[in-house]
Coordinates of C-alpha atoms in Angstrom, one line a residue:
Chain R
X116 CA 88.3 215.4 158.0
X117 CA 89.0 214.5 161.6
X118 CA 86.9 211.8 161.5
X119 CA 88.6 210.2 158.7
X120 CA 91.5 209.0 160.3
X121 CA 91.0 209.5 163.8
X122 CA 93.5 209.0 166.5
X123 CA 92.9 207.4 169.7
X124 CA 93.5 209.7 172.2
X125 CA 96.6 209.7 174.5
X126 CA 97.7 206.8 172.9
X127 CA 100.6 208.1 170.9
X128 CA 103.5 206.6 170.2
X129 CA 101.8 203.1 172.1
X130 CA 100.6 200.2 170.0
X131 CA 97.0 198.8 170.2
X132 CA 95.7 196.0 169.1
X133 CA 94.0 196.8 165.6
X134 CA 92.5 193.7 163.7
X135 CA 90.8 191.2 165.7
X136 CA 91.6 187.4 165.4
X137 CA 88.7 187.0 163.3
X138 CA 89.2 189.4 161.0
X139 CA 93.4 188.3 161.0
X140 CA 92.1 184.9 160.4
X141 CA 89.4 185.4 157.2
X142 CA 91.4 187.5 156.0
X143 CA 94.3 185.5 155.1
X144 CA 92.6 182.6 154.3
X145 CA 90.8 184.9 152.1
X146 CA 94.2 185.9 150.5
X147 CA 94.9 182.3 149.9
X148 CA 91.5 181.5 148.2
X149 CA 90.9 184.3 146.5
X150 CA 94.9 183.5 145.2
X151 CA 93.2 180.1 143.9
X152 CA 90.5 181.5 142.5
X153 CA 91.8 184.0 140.4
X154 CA 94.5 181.9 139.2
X155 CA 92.2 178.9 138.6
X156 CA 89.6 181.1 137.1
X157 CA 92.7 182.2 134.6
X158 CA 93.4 178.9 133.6
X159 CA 89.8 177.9 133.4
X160 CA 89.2 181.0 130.9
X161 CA 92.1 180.6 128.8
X162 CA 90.7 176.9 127.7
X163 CA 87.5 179.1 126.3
X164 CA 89.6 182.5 125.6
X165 CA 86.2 184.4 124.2
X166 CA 83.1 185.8 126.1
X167 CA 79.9 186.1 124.7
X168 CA 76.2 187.8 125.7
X169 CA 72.6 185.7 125.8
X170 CA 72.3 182.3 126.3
X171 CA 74.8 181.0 123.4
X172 CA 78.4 181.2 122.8
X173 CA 80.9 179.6 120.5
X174 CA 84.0 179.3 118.2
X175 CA 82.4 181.2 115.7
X176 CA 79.6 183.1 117.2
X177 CA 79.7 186.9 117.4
X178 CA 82.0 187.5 120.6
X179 CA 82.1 190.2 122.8
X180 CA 85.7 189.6 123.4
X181 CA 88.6 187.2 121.5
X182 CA 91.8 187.3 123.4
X183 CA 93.1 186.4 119.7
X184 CA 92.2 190.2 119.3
X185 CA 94.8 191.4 121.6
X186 CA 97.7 188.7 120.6
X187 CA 97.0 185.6 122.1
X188 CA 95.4 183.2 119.7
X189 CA 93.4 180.4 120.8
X190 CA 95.8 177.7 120.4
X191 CA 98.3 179.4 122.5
X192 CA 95.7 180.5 125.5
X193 CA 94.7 176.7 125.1
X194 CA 98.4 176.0 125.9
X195 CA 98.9 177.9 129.2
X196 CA 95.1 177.1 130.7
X197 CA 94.5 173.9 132.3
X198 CA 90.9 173.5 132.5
X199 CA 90.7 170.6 134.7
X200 CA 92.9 171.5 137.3
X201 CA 91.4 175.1 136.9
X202 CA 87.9 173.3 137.8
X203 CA 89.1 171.5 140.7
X204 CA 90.8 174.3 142.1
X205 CA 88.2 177.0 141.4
X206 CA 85.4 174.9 143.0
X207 CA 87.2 173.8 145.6
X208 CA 88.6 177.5 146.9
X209 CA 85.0 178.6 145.9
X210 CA 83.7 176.8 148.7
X211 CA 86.5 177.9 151.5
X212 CA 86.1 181.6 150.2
X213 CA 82.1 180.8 150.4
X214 CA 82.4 179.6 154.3
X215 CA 85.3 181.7 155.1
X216 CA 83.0 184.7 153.8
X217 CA 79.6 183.7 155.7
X218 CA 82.0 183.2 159.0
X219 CA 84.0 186.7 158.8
X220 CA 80.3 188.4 157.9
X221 CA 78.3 186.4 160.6
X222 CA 81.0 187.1 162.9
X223 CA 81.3 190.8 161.9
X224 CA 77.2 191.3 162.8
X225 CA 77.4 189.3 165.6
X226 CA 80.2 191.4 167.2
X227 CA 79.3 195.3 165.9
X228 CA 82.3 195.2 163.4
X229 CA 79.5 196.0 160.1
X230 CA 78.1 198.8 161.9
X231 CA 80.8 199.6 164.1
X232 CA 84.1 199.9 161.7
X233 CA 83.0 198.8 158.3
X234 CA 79.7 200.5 156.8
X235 CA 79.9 204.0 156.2
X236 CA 78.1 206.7 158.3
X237 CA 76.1 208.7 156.1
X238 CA 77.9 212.0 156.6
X239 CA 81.2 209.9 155.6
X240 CA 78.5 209.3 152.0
X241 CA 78.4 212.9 151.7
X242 CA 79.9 213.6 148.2
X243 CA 82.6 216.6 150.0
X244 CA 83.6 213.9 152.6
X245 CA 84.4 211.5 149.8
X246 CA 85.9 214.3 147.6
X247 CA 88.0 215.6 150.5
X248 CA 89.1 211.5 151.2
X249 CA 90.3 211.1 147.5
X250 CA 92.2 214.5 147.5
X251 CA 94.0 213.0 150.4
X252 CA 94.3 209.7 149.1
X253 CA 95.8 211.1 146.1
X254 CA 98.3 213.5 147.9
X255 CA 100.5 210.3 148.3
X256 CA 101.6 209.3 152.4
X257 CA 100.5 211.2 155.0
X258 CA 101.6 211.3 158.3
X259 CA 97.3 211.4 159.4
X260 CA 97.3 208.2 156.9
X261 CA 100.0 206.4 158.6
X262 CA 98.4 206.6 161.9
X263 CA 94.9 205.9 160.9
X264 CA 93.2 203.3 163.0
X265 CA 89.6 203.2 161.6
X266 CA 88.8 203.4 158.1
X267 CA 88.2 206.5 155.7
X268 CA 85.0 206.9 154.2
X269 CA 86.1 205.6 150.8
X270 CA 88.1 202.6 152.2
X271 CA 84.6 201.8 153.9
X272 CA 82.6 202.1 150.9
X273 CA 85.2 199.9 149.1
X274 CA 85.2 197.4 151.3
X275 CA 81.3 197.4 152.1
X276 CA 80.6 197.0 148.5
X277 CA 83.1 194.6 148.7
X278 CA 81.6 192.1 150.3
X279 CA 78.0 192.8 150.0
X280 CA 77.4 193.1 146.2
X281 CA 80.4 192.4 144.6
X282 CA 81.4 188.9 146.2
X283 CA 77.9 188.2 146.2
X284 CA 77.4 188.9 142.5
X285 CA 81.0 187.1 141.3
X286 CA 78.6 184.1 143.2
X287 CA 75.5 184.5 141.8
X288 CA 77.7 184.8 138.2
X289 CA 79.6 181.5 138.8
X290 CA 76.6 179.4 139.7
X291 CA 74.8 180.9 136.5
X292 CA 77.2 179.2 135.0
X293 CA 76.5 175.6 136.3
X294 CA 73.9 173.5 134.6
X295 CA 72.7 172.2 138.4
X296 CA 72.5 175.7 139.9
X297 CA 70.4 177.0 136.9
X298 CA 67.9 174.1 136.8
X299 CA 68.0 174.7 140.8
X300 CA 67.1 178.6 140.3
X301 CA 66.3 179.0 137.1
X302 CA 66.2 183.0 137.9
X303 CA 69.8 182.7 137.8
X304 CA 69.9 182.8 134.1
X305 CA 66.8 185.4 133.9
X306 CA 69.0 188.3 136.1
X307 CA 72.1 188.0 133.7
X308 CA 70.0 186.9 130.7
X309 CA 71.8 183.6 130.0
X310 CA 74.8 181.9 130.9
X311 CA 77.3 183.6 128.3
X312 CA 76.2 186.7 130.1
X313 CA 76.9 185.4 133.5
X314 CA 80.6 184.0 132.1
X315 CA 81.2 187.6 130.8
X316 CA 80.2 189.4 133.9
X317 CA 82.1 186.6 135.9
X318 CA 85.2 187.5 134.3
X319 CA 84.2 191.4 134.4
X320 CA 84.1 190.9 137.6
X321 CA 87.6 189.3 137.8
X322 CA 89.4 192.2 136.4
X323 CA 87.4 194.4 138.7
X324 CA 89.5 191.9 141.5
X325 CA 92.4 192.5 140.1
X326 CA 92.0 196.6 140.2
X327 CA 91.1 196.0 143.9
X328 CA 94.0 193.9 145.0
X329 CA 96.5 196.1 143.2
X330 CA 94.9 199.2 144.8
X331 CA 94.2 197.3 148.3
X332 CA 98.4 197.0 148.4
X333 CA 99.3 199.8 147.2
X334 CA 97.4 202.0 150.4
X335 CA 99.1 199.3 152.4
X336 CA 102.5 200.5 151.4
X337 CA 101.6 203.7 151.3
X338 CA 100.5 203.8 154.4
X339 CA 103.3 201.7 156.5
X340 CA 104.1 198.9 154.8
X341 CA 105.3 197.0 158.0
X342 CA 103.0 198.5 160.6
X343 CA 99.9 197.9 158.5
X344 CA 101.0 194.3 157.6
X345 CA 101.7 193.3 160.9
X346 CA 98.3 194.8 162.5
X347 CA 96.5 192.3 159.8
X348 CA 99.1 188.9 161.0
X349 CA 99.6 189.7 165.2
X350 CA 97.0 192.3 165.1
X351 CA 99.6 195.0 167.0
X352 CA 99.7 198.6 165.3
X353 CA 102.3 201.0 166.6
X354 CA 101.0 204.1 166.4
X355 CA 103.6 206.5 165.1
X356 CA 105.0 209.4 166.8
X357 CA 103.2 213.1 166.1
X358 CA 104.6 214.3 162.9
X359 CA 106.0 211.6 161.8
Chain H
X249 CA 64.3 182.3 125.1
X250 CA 61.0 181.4 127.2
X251 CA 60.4 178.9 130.4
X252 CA 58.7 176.0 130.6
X253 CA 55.4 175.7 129.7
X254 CA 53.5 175.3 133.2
X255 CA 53.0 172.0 133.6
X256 CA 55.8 171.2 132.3
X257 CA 58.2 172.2 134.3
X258 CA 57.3 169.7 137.6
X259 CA 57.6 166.2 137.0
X260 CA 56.0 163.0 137.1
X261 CA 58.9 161.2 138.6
X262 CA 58.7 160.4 142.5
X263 CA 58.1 162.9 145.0
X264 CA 59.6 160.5 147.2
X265 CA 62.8 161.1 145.2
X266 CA 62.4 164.3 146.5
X267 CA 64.1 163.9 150.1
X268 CA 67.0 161.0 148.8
X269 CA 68.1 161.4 152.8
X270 CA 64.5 160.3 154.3
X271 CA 63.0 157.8 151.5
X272 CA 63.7 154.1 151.9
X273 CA 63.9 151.8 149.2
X274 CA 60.5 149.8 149.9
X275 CA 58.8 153.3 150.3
X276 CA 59.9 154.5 147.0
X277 CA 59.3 151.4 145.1
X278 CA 56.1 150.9 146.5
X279 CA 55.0 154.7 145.4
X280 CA 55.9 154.4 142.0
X281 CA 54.2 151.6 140.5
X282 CA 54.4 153.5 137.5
X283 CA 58.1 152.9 137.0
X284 CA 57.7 149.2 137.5
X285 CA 60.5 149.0 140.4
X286 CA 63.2 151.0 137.7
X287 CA 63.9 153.3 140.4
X288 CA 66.8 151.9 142.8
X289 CA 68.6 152.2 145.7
X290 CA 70.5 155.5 145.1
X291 CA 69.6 157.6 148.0
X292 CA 73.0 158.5 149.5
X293 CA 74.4 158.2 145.4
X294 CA 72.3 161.2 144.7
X295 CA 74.6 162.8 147.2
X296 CA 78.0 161.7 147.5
X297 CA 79.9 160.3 144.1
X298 CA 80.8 157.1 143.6
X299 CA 84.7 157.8 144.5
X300 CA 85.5 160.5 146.5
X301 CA 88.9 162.2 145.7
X302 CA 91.0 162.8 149.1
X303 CA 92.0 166.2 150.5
X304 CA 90.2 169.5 149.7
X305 CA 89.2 168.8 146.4
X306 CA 86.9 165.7 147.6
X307 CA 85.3 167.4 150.5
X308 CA 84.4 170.3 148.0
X309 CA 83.2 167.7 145.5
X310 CA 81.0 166.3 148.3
X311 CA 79.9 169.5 149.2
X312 CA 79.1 170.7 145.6
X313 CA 77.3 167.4 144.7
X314 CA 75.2 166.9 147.5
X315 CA 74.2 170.6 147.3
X316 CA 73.3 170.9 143.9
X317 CA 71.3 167.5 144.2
X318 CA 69.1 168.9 147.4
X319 CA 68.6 172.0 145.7
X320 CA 67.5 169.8 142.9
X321 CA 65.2 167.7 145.6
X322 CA 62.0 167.9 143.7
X323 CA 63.9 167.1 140.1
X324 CA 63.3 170.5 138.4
X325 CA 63.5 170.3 134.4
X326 CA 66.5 171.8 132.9
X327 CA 65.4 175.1 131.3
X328 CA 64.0 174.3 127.7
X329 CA 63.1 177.2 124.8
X330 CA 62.1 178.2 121.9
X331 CA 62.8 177.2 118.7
X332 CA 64.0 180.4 117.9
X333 CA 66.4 180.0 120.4
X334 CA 68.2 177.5 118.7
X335 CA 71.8 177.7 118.1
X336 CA 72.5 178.5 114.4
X337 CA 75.4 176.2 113.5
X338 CA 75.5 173.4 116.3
X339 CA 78.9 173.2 117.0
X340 CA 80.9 170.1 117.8
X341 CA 83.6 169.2 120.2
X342 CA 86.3 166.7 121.2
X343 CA 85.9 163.3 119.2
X344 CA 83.7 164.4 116.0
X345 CA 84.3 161.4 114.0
X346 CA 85.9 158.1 115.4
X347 CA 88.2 156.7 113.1
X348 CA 88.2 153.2 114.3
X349 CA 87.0 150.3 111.6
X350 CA 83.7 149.0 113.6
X351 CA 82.7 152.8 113.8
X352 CA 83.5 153.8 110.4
X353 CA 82.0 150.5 109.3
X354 CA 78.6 152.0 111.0
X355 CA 78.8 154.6 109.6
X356 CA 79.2 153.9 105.8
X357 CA 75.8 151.4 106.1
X358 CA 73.7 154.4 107.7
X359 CA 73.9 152.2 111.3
X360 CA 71.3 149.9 110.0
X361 CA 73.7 146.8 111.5
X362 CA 74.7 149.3 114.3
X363 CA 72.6 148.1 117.9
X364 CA 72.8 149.2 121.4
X365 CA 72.8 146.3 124.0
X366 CA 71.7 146.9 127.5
X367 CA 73.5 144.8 130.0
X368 CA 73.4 144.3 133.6
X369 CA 71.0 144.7 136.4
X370 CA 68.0 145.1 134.0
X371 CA 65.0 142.2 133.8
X372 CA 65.8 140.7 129.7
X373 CA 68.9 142.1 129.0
X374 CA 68.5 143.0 125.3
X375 CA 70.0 145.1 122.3
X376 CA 68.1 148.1 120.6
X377 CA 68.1 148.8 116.7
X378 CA 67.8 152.4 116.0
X379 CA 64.6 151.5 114.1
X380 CA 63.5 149.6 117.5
X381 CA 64.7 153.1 119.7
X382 CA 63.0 155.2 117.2
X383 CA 59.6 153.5 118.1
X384 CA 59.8 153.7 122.0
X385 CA 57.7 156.7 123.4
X386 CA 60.0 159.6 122.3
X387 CA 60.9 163.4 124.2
X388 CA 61.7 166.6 122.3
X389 CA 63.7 169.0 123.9
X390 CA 64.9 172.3 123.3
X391 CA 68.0 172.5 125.9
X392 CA 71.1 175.0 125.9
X393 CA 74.4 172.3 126.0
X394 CA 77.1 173.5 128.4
X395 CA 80.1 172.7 127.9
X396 CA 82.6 172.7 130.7
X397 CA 85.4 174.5 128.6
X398 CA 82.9 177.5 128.6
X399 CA 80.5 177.5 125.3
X400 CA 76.9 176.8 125.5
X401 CA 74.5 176.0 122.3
X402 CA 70.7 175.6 122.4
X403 CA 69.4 172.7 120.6
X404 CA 66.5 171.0 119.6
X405 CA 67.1 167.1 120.5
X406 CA 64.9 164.2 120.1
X407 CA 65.3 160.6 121.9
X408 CA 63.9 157.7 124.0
X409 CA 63.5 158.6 127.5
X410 CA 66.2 156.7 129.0
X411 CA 63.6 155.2 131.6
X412 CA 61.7 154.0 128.2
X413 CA 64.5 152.1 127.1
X414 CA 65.2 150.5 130.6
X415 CA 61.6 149.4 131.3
X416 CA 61.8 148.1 127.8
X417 CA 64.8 145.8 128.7
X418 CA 62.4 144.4 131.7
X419 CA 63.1 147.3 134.5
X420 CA 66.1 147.5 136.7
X421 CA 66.6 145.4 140.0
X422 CA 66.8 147.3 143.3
X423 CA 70.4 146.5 143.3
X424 CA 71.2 148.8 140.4
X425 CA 73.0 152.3 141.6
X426 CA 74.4 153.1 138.4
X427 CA 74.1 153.6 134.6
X428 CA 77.3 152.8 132.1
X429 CA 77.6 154.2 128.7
X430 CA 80.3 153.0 126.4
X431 CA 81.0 155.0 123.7
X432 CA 82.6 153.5 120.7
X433 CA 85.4 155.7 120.4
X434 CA 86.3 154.3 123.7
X435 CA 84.5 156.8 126.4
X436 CA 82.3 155.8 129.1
X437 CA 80.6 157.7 131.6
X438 CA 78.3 156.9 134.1
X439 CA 75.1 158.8 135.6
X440 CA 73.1 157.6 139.2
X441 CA 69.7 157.3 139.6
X442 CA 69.1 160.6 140.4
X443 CA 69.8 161.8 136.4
X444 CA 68.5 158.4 135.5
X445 CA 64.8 158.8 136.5
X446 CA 64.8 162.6 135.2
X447 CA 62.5 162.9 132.0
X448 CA 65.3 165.0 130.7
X449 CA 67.9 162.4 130.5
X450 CA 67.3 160.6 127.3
X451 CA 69.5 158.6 124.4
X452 CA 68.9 161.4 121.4
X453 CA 68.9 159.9 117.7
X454 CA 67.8 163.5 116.3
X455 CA 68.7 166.9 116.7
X456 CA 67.5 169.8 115.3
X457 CA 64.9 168.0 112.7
X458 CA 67.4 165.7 111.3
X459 CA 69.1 162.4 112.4
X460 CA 71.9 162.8 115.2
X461 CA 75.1 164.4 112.8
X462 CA 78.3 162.8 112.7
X463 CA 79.8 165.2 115.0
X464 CA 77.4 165.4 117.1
X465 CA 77.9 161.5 118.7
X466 CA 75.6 159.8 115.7
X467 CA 74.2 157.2 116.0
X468 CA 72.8 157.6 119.5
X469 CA 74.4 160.4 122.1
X470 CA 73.1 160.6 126.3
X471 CA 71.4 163.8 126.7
X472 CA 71.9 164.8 130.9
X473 CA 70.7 168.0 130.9
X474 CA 71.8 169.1 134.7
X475 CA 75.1 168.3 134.1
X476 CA 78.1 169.5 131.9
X477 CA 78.7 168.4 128.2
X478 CA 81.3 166.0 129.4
X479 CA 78.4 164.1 130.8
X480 CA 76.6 163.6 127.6
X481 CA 78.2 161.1 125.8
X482 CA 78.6 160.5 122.1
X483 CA 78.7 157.5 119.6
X484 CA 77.1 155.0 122.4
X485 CA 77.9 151.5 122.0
X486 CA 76.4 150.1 124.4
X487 CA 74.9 150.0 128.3
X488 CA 75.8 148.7 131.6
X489 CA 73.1 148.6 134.7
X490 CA 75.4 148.2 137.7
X491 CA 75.7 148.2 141.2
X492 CA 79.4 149.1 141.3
X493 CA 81.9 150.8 139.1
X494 CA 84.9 148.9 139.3
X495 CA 85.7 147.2 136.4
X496 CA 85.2 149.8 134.0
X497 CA 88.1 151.6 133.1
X498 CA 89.8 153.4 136.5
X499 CA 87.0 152.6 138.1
X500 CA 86.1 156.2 139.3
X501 CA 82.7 156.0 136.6
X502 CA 84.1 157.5 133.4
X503 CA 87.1 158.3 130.9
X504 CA 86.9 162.1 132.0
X505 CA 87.0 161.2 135.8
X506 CA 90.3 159.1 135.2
X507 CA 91.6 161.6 133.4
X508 CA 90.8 163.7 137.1
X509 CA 88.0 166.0 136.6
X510 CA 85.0 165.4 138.6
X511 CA 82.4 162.4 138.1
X512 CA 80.2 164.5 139.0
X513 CA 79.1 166.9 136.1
X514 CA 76.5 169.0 138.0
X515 CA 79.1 172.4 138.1

């Protein structure tokens, strides 16, 4: 497991310099849209609290899910969602998550980051290098964790699946869902097999975001809450003292 | 569920509508004799909406609009299906039955007194029976309606093209950028000439087989199938064919863009 969190050598106890600007950069504004989005998408959903599968949805057609099922009934979710402002707001953060995105991944190929730091090698793929990374994930803080400066083999394939299928599918699921996209690319609605499909696995996809945030800050805190937080705002990491 | 039939699924309207940033106006109404000058200025309107909202929010609107419409360059159809596709109960939505007097009134003599006048920019400015609407060339389409609050239904509607109705009020001058509907429970929306030339975009009297329901915007409700439900207008009253906006309500081109969502219904 050396290679997992590897330790640049003679360096201990000094700090480097461990996120780029770029990466700094996307990644908050990324924090601040995805913020928008997920909130907006909220607000947007509770206005329509009930997800469907085809091409046709409605009050009264077979759903997939009724948040009236688990407590919330439809004139009450109507109450706390705004669609409106949900519909500015998603679109709008859509499109500065969208450009944010192509600029941190054109950046990230342009500069070796993709192959360099973020895919994984395919020895890391191996299923005992990934079994040995979630045993050590799972043994709580570690003083290897804490002093990790490139990423474990399961933190790579999060984050590479990340942002190559699963942003890219949330996308492709949204514009599914817009009645100029699908005349555009009428394919749209032939991969998810209509547009209540595409709503569902949009909002699939949501909680799926939500699972990934919570996890996402929870490794952060685990592994040095204030370190790790300020490597990803001035970009300086103090690597910690042997044993720590 | 199926695609369009081939042939059907490119259009007869302009190719020259097909790069709104290159065309000029004499080029495009010189290449489509066939629409008798109805096709207007509209070149930057396919891209930009008529009011653009400030901050964020209006640059994404810009951004939105005048991707969706290049995407949309060569005017693809909106996907139509099957009629066993067709949504089992139609549902309805928002206003289902105005309970003004001159609506009501309507509606109790089966909208035989009930006429649509179309105003404006157009050659003879005239109003449209049902009975006269009925006899104008007619489209059948089986479309899925998507609503911006998140439901979808597939329907089978039937109408006059809307190009029908304005080359039967004497074609619109080049002047003309936009198309009003007032509805008469007191909407109004308003489409460009990009959604006004598509063969989609027609002023439905029918729907599934029967006359337009009650609830459904009867007598006579826009059908813009690119765009959200919002769009698509119910219980029309009559038409505007206009070179500006202001003067109708806000003046941003529609009760729901007042309110503040976006004129544009596209997303």
């Amino acid at each position: 497991m050396g290679m997992t969190f590897e330790r640049s050598p003679g360096a201990v106890g000094s700090s480097l310099v461990l996120h780029s600007y770029n990466v700094r950069i996307c990644h908050w504004i990324n924090v601040i849209a995805g913020g928008y989005l997920l909130l907006s998408g909220i607000h947007i959903f509770l206005d329509f609290p009930e997800l469907y599968w085809g091409h046709t949805g409605y009050q009264g057609y077979p759903a997939l899910f009724k948040l009236s099922d688990w407590g919330l009934s439809w004139d009450e979710a109507g109450a706390l969602g705004n669609r409106m402002w949900g519909r500015n707001y998603h679109f709008t953060f859509a499109w500065v998550f969208l450009i944010n995105g192509l600029v941190y991944v054109a950046w990230s190929f342009a500069r070796g980051h993709v192959r360099g730091r973020l895919l994984p090698g395919r020895s890391e793929l191996a299923p005992a290098s990934l079994k040995a990374d979630l045993v050590e994930q799972l043994r709580g803080p570690a003083p290897k964790r804490a002093a990790a400066t490139t990423y474990g083999p399961l933190q790579k394939l999060s984050y590479s699946l990340l942002i190559f299928v699963f942003v890219p599918v949330m996308l492709l699921t949204g514009l599914a869902q817009a009645p100029a996209f699908a005349a555009a690319w009428p394919w749209l609605l032939d991969i998810f097999g209509g547009r209540q499909s595409a709503r569902t696995l949009h909002a699939a996809g949501t909680v799926l975001f939500v699972v990934f945030v919570l996890v996402h800050v929870v490794e952060v805190l685990l592994a040095g809450a204030v370190n790790r937080v300020r490597s990803m705002i001035t970009g300086k990491f103090r690597l910690p003292e042997e044993g720590m | 569920m199926s695609k369009p039939e081939p042939g059907s699924s490119r259009i007869v309207v302009p190719r020259s509508m097909s790069r709104p940033r290159l065309m000029s106006r004499r080029r495009l109404l010189t290449s489509v004799p066939a629409l008798g000058g109805l096709l207007a200025t509209g070149c930057a309107d396919a891209l930009v909406p008529p009011t653009v909202r400030g901050g964020l929010i209006g640059a994404a609107d810009v951004l939105t609009m005048s991707t969706t419409r290049w995407l949309m360059a060569d005017q693809p159809l909106a996907r139509e299906y099957e009629r066993s596709d067709i949504a089992p109960d139609f549902p309805t939505w928002g206003q289902t039955n105005p309970d003004n007097e001159d609506y009501q009134r309507h509606l109790s003599e089966g909208f035989v007194n009930w006429s649509l006048p179309v105003n404006g920019l157009v050659g003879r400015p005239r109003a449209f029976s049902l009975d006269e609407l009925r006899q104008l060339p007619s489209r059948t389409q089986i479309t899925a309606h998507v609503c911006e609050q998140g439901w979808s239904a597939i329907g089978e509607w039937i109408g006059a093209p809307l190009t029908q109705v304005l080359e039967a009020a004497g074609g619109v001058s080049p002047e003309a950028r936009y198309v009003v509907f007032n509805a008469m429970d007191r909407w109004y929306e308003s489409i460009d000439m990009f959604d006004v030339v598509h063969p989609q975009t027609i002023l439905a009297y029918g729907l599934n087989g029967d006359e337009l329901p009650v609830g459904n915007g009867a007598p006579l409700r826009l059908r813009v199938e690119r765009q959200c439900g919002y769009k698509n207008i119910k219980f029309l009253k009559s038409i505007d064919v206009v070179d500006s906006l202001v003067g109708f309500g806000r003046g941003t081109g529609g009760l729901s863009s007042d309110f503040g969502f976006h004129w544009y219904g596209g997303v």
